[in-house]
XYZ file of C-alpha atoms in Angstrom:
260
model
C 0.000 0.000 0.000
C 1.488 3.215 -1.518
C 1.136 6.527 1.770
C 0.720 9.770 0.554
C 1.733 12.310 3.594
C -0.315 15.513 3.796
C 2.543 18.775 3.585
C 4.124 20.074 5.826
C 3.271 23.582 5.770
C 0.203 25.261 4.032
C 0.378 26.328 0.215
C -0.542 29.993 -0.024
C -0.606 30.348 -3.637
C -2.037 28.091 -7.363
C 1.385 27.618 -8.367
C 2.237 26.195 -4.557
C -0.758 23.871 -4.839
C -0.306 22.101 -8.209
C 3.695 22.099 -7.598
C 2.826 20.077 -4.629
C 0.036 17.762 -6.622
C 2.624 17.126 -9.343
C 5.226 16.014 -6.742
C 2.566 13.410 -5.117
C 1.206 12.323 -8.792
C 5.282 11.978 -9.875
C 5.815 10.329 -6.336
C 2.963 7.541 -7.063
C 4.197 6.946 -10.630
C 7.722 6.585 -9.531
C 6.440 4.178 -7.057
C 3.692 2.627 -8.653
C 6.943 1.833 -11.356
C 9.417 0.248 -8.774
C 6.200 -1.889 -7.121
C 5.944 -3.470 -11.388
C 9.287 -3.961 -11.725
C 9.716 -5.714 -8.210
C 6.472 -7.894 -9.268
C 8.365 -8.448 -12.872
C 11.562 -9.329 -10.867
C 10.010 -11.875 -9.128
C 7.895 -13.242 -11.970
C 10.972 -13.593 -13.639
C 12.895 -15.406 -11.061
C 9.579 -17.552 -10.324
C 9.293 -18.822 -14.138
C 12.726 -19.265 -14.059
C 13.001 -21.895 -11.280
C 9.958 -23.180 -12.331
C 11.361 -24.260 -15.522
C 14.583 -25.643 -13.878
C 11.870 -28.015 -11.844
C 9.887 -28.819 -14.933
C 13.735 -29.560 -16.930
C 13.954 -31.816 -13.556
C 10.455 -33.888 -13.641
C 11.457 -34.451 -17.486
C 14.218 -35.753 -16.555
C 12.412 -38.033 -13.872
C 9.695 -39.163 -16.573
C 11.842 -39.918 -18.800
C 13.896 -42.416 -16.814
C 10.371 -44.113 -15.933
C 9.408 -43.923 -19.766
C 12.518 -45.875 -20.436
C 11.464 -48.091 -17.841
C 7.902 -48.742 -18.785
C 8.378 -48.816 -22.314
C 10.463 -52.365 -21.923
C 7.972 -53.520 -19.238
C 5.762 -52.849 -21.989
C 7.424 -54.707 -24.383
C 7.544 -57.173 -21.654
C 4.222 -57.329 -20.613
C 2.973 -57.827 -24.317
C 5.163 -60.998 -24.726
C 3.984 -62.551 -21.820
C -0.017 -61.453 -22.083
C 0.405 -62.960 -26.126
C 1.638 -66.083 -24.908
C -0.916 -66.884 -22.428
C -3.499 -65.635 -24.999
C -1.941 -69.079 -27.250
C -1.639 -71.406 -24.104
C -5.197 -70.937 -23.151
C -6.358 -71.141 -26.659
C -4.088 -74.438 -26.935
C -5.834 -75.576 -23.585
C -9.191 -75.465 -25.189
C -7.985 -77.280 -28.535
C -6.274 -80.051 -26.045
C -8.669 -80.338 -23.400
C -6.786 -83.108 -20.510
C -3.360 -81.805 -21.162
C -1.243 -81.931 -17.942
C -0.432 -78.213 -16.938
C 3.646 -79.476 -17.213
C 2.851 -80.180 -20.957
C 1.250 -77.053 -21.866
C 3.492 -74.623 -24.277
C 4.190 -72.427 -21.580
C 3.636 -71.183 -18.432
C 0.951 -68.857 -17.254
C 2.467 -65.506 -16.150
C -0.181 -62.344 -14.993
C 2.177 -59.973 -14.215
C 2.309 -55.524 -14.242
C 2.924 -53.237 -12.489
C 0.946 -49.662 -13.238
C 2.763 -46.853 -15.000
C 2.825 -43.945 -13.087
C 4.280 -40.307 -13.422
C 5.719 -37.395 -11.839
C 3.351 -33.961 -12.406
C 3.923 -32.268 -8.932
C 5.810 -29.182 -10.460
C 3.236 -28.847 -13.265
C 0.446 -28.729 -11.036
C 1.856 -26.119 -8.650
C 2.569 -23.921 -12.251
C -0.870 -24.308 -12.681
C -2.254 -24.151 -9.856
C 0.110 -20.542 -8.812
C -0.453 -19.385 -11.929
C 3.589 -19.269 -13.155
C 2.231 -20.904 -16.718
C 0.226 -18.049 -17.228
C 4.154 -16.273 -17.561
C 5.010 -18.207 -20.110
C 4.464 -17.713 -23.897
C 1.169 -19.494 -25.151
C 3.375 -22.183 -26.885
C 5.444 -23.267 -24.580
C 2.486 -23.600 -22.466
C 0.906 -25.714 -24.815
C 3.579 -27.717 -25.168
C 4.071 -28.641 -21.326
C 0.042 -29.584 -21.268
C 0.127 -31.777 -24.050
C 3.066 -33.765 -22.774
C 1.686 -33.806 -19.186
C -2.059 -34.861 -20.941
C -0.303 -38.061 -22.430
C 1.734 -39.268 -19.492
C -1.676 -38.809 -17.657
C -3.294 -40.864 -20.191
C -1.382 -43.741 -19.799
C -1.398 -43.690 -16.203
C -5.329 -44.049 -16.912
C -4.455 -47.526 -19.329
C -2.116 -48.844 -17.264
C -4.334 -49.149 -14.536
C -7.057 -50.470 -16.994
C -4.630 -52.653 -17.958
C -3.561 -53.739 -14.639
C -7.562 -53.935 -13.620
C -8.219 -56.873 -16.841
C -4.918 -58.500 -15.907
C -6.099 -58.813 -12.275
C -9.425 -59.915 -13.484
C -7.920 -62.617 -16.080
C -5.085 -63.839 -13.014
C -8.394 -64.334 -10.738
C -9.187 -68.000 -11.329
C -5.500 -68.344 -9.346
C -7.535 -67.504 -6.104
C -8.735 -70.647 -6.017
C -7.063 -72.825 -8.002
C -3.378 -71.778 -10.316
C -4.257 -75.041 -12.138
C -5.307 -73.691 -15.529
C -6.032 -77.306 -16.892
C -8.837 -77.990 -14.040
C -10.942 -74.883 -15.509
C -14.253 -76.196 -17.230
C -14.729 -75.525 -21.297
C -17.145 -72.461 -19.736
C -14.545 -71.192 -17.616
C -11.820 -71.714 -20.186
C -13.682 -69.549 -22.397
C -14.450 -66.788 -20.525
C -10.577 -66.669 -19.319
C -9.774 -66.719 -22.988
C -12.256 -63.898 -23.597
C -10.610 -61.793 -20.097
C -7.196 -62.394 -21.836
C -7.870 -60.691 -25.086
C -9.785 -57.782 -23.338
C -6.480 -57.851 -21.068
C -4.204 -57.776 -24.425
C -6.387 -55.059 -26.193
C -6.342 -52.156 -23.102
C -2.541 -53.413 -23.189
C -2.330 -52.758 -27.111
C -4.146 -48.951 -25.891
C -1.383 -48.046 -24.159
C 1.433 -48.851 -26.800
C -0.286 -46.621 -29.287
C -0.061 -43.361 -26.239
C 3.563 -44.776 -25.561
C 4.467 -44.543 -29.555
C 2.820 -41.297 -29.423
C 4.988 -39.788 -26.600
C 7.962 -41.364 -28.429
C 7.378 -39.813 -32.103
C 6.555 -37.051 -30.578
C 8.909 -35.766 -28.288
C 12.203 -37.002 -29.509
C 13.785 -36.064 -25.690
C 12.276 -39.713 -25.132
C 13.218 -43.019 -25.821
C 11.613 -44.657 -28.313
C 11.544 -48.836 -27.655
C 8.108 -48.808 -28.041
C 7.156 -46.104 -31.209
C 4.684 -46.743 -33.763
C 6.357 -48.809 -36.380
C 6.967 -51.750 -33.503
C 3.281 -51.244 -32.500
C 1.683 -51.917 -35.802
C 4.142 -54.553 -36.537
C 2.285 -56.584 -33.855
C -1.208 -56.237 -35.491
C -2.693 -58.672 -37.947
C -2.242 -57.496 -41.595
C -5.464 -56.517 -42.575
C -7.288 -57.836 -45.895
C -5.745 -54.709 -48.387
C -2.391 -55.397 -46.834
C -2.479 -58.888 -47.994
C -4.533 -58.543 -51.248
C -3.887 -54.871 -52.392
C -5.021 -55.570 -55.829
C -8.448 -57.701 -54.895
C -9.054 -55.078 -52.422
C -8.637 -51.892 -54.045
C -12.281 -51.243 -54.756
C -13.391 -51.814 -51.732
C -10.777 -49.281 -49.962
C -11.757 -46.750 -52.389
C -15.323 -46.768 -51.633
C -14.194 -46.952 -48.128
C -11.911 -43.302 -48.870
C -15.492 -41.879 -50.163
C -17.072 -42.621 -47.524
C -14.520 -41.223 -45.136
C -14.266 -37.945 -47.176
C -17.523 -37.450 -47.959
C -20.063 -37.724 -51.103
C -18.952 -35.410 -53.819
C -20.787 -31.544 -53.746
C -21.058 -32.016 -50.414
C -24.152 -33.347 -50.046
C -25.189 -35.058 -46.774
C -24.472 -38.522 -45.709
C -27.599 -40.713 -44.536
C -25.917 -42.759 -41.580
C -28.400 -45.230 -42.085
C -27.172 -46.361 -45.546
């Protein structure tokens, strides 16, 4: 709060008075000026360790990145591989559990990042310092590490649910041709939330090339079943053309009835 002290003796003439109202309106600019600038000082200082915090938690992430990406990798292997052993079960029903292909493994952990310093630079208002795109740029990559904290633990939800028959028995072989088939059907919905959170992992990898990239698109895709114009372009081609209409849109236009 800025004081203005009444003078010290009385003014006796015009000239007397507004000398002495200029000095008090000078006086408040002059310290209306230095109370900015402190405020810019600080704002300055405040964005700038707020950045060196933010520089840290990438750092952090990116180790666990790195980290999750090959548990990932990991993770996949292992959920594919019981998706074939149960699906060999229910081709070769009485096979000993020591003569199946493989073992049955049910194991993640969720994948979980640091935000703390973001928050706080939302929460204090230092983003609001920074330029609009650099802004951006911090909320998008804090958006995707939040996203796959949300799969993971949808992931790590339909594992659980797929591992429960262990409870009471970690015999896979004694499960009936009903129960086989629903732990079949857990284990795909297991491997597809899995397969959701490769495609936000590729997308953190292509995107920001600060972080590692073991698990990117190209791997991803690799993993998925060619589909019928990858393995027939020719015989196909008709078919993805009227497919490219439809996506674009009828010519002129016009509207589409969703009901054709």
């Amino acid at each position: 709060m800025l004081d203005v002290h009444p003078p010290h003796h009385p003014t006796h003439t015009w000239t007397d008075f507004f000398i002495h109202i200029a000095t008090i309106v000078v006086g408040l600019l002059i310290a209306i000026g230095l109370e900015q600038t402190v405020e810019r000082i600080h704002e300055h200082y405040e964005l700038r360790e707020t950045r060196e915090a933010l520089a840290d938690e990438r750092v952090a992430n990116r180790e666990l990145v790195t980290k999750d990406q090959q548990e990932w990798l990991e993770v996949y292997r292992e959920l594919r591989s019981n998706l074939e052993v149960l699906t060999y079960l229910r081709s070769h029903p009485g096979t000993k559990q020591a003569d199946l292909p493989a073992a049955l493994d049910w194991m993640q952990s969720p994948f979980l990042y640091k935000h703390a310093v973001w928050d706080a630079a939302e929460q204090n208002g230092v983003v609001h310092h920074m330029p609009l795109e650099e802004a951006n740029q911090y909320q998008d990559f804090y958006e995707v590490l939040r996203v796959i904290g949300a799969q993971s633990l949808a992931t790590w939800d339909a594992i659980n649910d797929a591992a429960r028959y262990n409870l009471l028995d970690p015999d896979p072989t004694h499960l009936s041709a009903a129960e086989l088939d629903e732990e079949i059907r857990l284990a795909r919905t297991a491997l597809e939330k899995h397969f959701e959170m490769g495609y936000s992992l590729a997308r953190i990898a292509n995107t920001y090339r600060d972080m590692p990239r073991a698990v990117n698109y190209s791997p991803v895709l690799d993993h998925l079943r060619r589909t019928a114009f990858d393995l027939d372009p020719v015989g196909m081609k008709a078919a993805q053309d009227r497919l490219t209409e439809r996506i674009k849109g009828t010519a002129g236009g016009t509207a589409v009835d969703p009901g054709r």
